[in-house]
């Protein structure tokens, strides 16, 4: 329910529309809140009433019964149905099939031996916890002008939510399913290939200090380049990020050889579900609002 309340995701900015105005005024719930305003939009489109009535036959009898909670749950149900990725070579191997290459099997063993599986654990290959991993920061973040960073560009990570300074520069462990398809990598998109992100763990702090920003996939603009790279990679910032990583008990240099990195990359590729390679069938031909569909 929250992406629709974010100015940087879906709501719009400043006084762009009624939703962005509600966000600026801090109104999420209630009669004039973001969720109610969006629910009203849905209620006013007859085609959506028919869909909601079919999806919630016990709850929706009239247009006024439609809520944004229903919309959020419907979206979640669609995502679970359409975008689960549970048939990768890795999954097939776990089911007893001979589906992974020898290199991928070596990589899986290394993934465990090097400690990667401690954080990237379970069926989704994530512990859903927050860790400081010395990830280079590119692009402005959400520092809120705190503790010496007067320009407000620093991305403080988990601390911005928890308010605990011990959480600074900690970010949630991502799932590795379909990781081959989801470049760039790192919370800031600092690394563009699987090889480069795996190599980061060879020596995370050294990787941070020697980061080559030419690999970043960002549109170039002189004034923004200064912020994205020069300012964000100043010694004060990288030093603070490095110190947080050095306090992370699970983060240690992996010291992998080139062949070991290659094998781990093959294992990561084995987490790709072939059904995820082409999801174009999930694009509807039209929507009840009549708004155009982007390919």
Coordinates of C-alpha atoms in Angstrom, one line a residue:
X1 CA 0.0 0.0 0.0
X2 CA 2.9 2.3 0.4
X3 CA 4.4 2.9 -3.1
X4 CA 1.4 4.9 -4.0
X5 CA 2.2 7.3 -1.1
X6 CA 5.7 7.9 -2.2
X7 CA 6.6 11.1 -4.2
X8 CA 9.6 9.3 -5.7
X9 CA 7.6 6.2 -6.8
X10 CA 3.9 6.8 -7.7
X11 CA 2.3 9.7 -6.0
X12 CA 3.8 12.6 -7.9
X13 CA 5.5 15.6 -6.4
X14 CA 4.6 19.0 -4.9
X15 CA 1.2 20.1 -6.2
X16 CA 1.2 17.9 -9.3
X17 CA -2.1 16.2 -8.5
X18 CA -4.5 15.6 -5.6
X19 CA -2.5 12.5 -4.5
X20 CA 0.8 14.4 -4.3
X21 CA -1.0 17.2 -2.3
X22 CA -2.3 14.6 0.2
X23 CA 1.2 13.2 0.5
X24 CA 2.7 16.6 1.1
X25 CA 0.0 17.2 3.8
X26 CA 0.8 13.9 5.5
X27 CA -2.7 12.4 4.7
X28 CA -2.4 8.7 4.0
X29 CA -5.5 7.3 5.7
X30 CA -8.9 8.9 6.3
X31 CA -11.4 10.6 4.0
X32 CA -9.0 12.9 2.3
X33 CA -6.0 10.5 2.5
X34 CA -4.1 8.9 -0.4
X35 CA -5.7 5.5 -0.1
X36 CA -9.3 6.8 0.0
X37 CA -8.7 9.1 -3.0
X38 CA -7.3 6.2 -5.0
X39 CA -10.2 4.0 -4.0
X40 CA -12.6 6.7 -5.2
X41 CA -10.9 6.7 -8.6
X42 CA -11.5 3.0 -8.8
X43 CA -15.1 3.2 -7.7
X44 CA -15.8 5.8 -10.4
X45 CA -14.8 3.4 -13.2
X46 CA -17.6 0.9 -14.0
X47 CA -15.2 -1.7 -15.4
X48 CA -13.3 -1.9 -12.1
X49 CA -16.5 -2.4 -10.1
X50 CA -17.2 -5.5 -12.2
X51 CA -13.7 -6.8 -11.5
X52 CA -13.8 -6.1 -7.7
X53 CA -17.2 -7.7 -7.5
X54 CA -15.9 -10.8 -9.1
X55 CA -12.8 -10.9 -6.9
X56 CA -14.6 -10.1 -3.7
X57 CA -18.1 -11.5 -4.1
X58 CA -18.8 -11.6 -0.4
X59 CA -17.6 -8.0 0.2
X60 CA -18.4 -5.9 -2.8
X61 CA -22.1 -5.4 -3.6
X62 CA -21.9 -1.7 -4.6
X63 CA -19.2 0.6 -5.8
X64 CA -18.9 2.2 -2.3
X65 CA -17.7 -1.2 -1.0
X66 CA -14.4 -0.9 -2.9
X67 CA -11.4 -0.1 -0.7
X68 CA -7.7 0.4 -1.5
X69 CA -6.9 -2.5 0.8
X70 CA -8.8 -4.7 -1.6
X71 CA -6.7 -3.3 -4.5
X72 CA -3.5 -3.9 -2.6
X73 CA -4.5 -7.5 -1.8
X74 CA -5.5 -8.1 -5.4
X75 CA -2.2 -6.8 -6.7
X76 CA -0.4 -9.1 -4.2
X77 CA -2.4 -12.1 -5.3
X78 CA -1.5 -11.3 -9.0
X79 CA 2.2 -11.0 -8.2
X80 CA 2.2 -14.3 -6.3
X81 CA 0.3 -16.0 -9.1
X82 CA 2.2 -14.6 -12.1
X83 CA 5.7 -13.9 -10.9
X84 CA 6.7 -16.8 -8.7
X85 CA 10.0 -18.3 -9.9
X86 CA 10.2 -21.8 -8.5
X87 CA 11.4 -23.8 -11.5
X88 CA 15.1 -22.8 -11.8
X89 CA 17.8 -25.4 -12.4
X90 CA 18.5 -24.9 -8.7
X91 CA 14.9 -25.9 -7.8
X92 CA 15.0 -28.8 -10.2
X93 CA 18.3 -30.0 -8.6
X94 CA 16.7 -29.9 -5.2
X95 CA 13.9 -32.1 -6.5
X96 CA 16.4 -34.7 -7.5
X97 CA 16.8 -33.8 -11.1
X98 CA 20.2 -33.5 -12.8
X99 CA 19.7 -29.9 -13.8
X100 CA 22.8 -27.9 -12.7
X101 CA 26.1 -27.8 -14.5
X102 CA 29.3 -29.0 -12.8
X103 CA 30.5 -25.3 -12.6
X104 CA 27.2 -24.3 -10.9
X105 CA 27.4 -27.2 -8.5
X106 CA 31.0 -26.1 -7.6
X107 CA 29.7 -22.6 -7.2
X108 CA 26.9 -23.7 -4.9
X109 CA 29.4 -25.5 -2.6
X110 CA 31.6 -22.4 -2.6
X111 CA 28.6 -20.2 -1.9
X112 CA 28.1 -22.2 1.3
X113 CA 31.8 -22.5 2.2
X114 CA 32.5 -18.8 1.8
X115 CA 29.6 -17.9 4.1
X116 CA 27.4 -16.4 1.5
X117 CA 24.5 -18.6 2.4
X118 CA 24.4 -17.3 6.0
X119 CA 22.6 -14.1 4.8
X120 CA 21.3 -15.5 1.5
X121 CA 19.5 -18.3 3.2
X122 CA 16.3 -20.3 2.7
X123 CA 14.1 -20.7 -0.3
X124 CA 14.3 -17.1 -1.3
X125 CA 18.1 -16.9 -0.5
X126 CA 17.6 -14.0 2.0
X127 CA 17.5 -13.7 5.7
X128 CA 15.4 -10.5 5.3
X129 CA 17.7 -8.8 7.7
X130 CA 19.8 -5.6 7.3
X131 CA 23.6 -5.6 6.9
X132 CA 26.4 -3.1 6.1
X133 CA 28.4 -4.5 3.2
X134 CA 30.5 -1.5 2.1
X135 CA 28.3 -1.0 -0.9
X136 CA 29.4 2.1 -3.0
X137 CA 26.8 4.8 -3.0
X138 CA 26.1 6.6 -6.2
X139 CA 23.3 9.1 -6.7
X140 CA 21.8 11.2 -3.8
X141 CA 20.2 9.4 -0.9
X142 CA 18.1 10.2 2.1
X143 CA 20.4 11.6 4.8
X144 CA 18.0 14.3 6.1
X145 CA 20.9 16.7 6.7
X146 CA 22.1 14.8 9.8
X147 CA 25.4 14.6 11.6
X148 CA 27.7 16.6 9.5
X149 CA 26.4 15.8 6.0
X150 CA 24.8 19.2 5.5
X151 CA 23.9 18.5 1.9
X152 CA 21.5 15.7 2.9
X153 CA 22.7 13.4 0.1
X154 CA 23.8 10.4 2.2
X155 CA 21.7 7.3 2.1
X156 CA 21.6 6.1 5.7
X157 CA 19.7 2.9 4.9
X158 CA 17.9 1.2 7.8
X159 CA 18.7 4.0 10.2
X160 CA 16.3 6.3 8.4
X161 CA 13.5 4.0 9.5
X162 CA 14.7 2.8 12.9
X163 CA 16.3 6.0 14.1
X164 CA 19.2 3.9 15.5
X165 CA 22.6 5.1 14.5
X166 CA 23.9 1.5 14.7
X167 CA 21.7 0.8 11.6
X168 CA 23.5 3.3 9.5
X169 CA 24.5 2.0 6.0
X170 CA 22.6 -1.3 6.6
X171 CA 20.4 -2.5 3.8
X172 CA 18.1 -5.5 3.6
X173 CA 19.5 -8.7 2.0
X174 CA 17.9 -9.1 -1.4
X175 CA 16.5 -12.4 -2.7
X176 CA 18.8 -14.0 -5.2
X177 CA 16.0 -15.6 -7.3
X178 CA 16.3 -14.5 -10.9
X179 CA 19.3 -12.4 -9.9
X180 CA 20.7 -12.8 -13.4
X181 CA 17.8 -10.8 -14.7
X182 CA 17.8 -8.0 -12.2
X183 CA 21.0 -5.9 -12.9
X184 CA 22.3 -3.5 -11.7
X185 CA 23.2 -4.8 -8.3
X186 CA 23.5 -3.2 -4.8
X187 CA 21.0 -0.9 -3.3
X188 CA 22.4 2.0 -5.4
X189 CA 22.9 0.0 -8.6
X190 CA 26.7 0.4 -8.3
X191 CA 27.6 -2.9 -10.0
X192 CA 26.3 -3.8 -13.5
X193 CA 27.4 -7.5 -13.7
X194 CA 27.2 -10.6 -11.6
X195 CA 31.0 -10.9 -11.8
X196 CA 31.5 -7.4 -10.4
X197 CA 29.2 -7.8 -7.5
X198 CA 30.7 -11.2 -6.6
X199 CA 34.2 -9.7 -6.8
X200 CA 33.0 -6.9 -4.4
X201 CA 32.9 -9.6 -1.6
X202 CA 36.5 -10.6 -2.2
X203 CA 37.4 -7.5 -0.2
X204 CA 34.4 -5.3 0.4
X205 CA 36.2 -2.3 2.0
X206 CA 38.9 -2.3 -0.7
X207 CA 36.2 -2.6 -3.4
X208 CA 34.4 0.4 -1.9
X209 CA 37.6 2.5 -1.8
X210 CA 38.7 1.6 -5.3
X211 CA 35.2 1.7 -6.9
X212 CA 35.3 2.5 -10.6
X213 CA 32.2 4.6 -11.3
X214 CA 32.5 4.3 -15.1
X215 CA 30.6 1.0 -14.8
X216 CA 27.5 2.7 -13.4
X217 CA 24.5 2.8 -15.7
X218 CA 23.3 6.3 -15.3
X219 CA 22.4 9.0 -17.8
X220 CA 25.2 11.6 -17.8
X221 CA 24.7 15.2 -16.9
X222 CA 27.6 17.3 -15.7
X223 CA 26.0 18.8 -12.6
X224 CA 24.5 15.5 -11.6
X225 CA 27.7 13.5 -12.3
X226 CA 29.4 15.8 -9.7
X227 CA 26.8 14.7 -7.1
X228 CA 26.5 11.1 -8.2
X229 CA 30.2 10.3 -8.1
X230 CA 32.6 13.0 -6.8
X231 CA 30.5 14.2 -3.9
X232 CA 29.0 10.8 -3.0
X233 CA 32.5 9.1 -3.0
X234 CA 34.3 11.7 -0.9
X235 CA 36.7 10.3 1.7
X236 CA 34.3 11.3 4.5
X237 CA 31.5 9.3 3.1
X238 CA 33.4 6.2 2.0
X239 CA 35.2 6.2 5.3
X240 CA 32.0 6.2 7.2
X241 CA 30.6 3.4 5.0
X242 CA 33.8 1.4 5.5
X243 CA 33.7 1.7 9.3
X244 CA 30.1 0.4 9.3
X245 CA 31.1 -2.6 7.2
X246 CA 34.1 -3.3 9.5
X247 CA 31.6 -3.6 12.4
X248 CA 29.5 -6.1 10.5
X249 CA 30.3 -9.5 12.1
X250 CA 29.2 -11.5 9.0
X251 CA 31.2 -9.6 6.5
X252 CA 34.7 -10.8 5.9
X253 CA 36.9 -10.8 2.7
X254 CA 36.1 -14.0 0.7
X255 CA 39.5 -14.0 -1.0
X256 CA 38.2 -16.0 -4.0
X257 CA 40.2 -16.9 -7.1
X258 CA 39.0 -15.9 -10.5
X259 CA 37.8 -19.5 -11.2
X260 CA 35.9 -19.5 -7.9
X261 CA 34.2 -16.2 -8.8
X262 CA 33.3 -17.7 -12.2
X263 CA 31.8 -20.8 -10.5
X264 CA 29.7 -18.8 -8.1
X265 CA 28.4 -16.7 -11.0
X266 CA 27.3 -19.9 -12.7
X267 CA 25.5 -20.9 -9.5
X268 CA 23.7 -17.6 -9.4
X269 CA 22.7 -18.0 -13.0
X270 CA 21.2 -21.4 -12.0
X271 CA 18.7 -19.5 -9.9
X272 CA 17.0 -18.2 -13.0
X273 CA 13.5 -19.6 -13.7
X274 CA 13.1 -20.0 -17.5
X275 CA 9.5 -18.9 -17.2
X276 CA 10.7 -15.5 -16.1
X277 CA 12.6 -14.8 -19.3
X278 CA 9.5 -13.5 -21.1
X279 CA 6.7 -12.1 -19.0
X280 CA 5.0 -10.2 -21.9
X281 CA 1.9 -12.3 -21.6
X282 CA 1.2 -10.5 -18.3
X283 CA 0.7 -7.2 -20.1
X284 CA -3.1 -6.7 -20.6
X285 CA -4.5 -5.6 -23.9
X286 CA -6.4 -2.8 -22.2
X287 CA -7.5 -1.6 -18.7
X288 CA -10.9 -0.4 -17.6
X289 CA -9.7 3.2 -17.1
X290 CA -8.9 3.5 -20.8
X291 CA -5.4 4.7 -20.1
X292 CA -2.7 3.6 -22.6
X293 CA -0.7 0.5 -22.0
X294 CA 3.1 0.8 -22.3
X295 CA 5.0 -2.1 -23.8

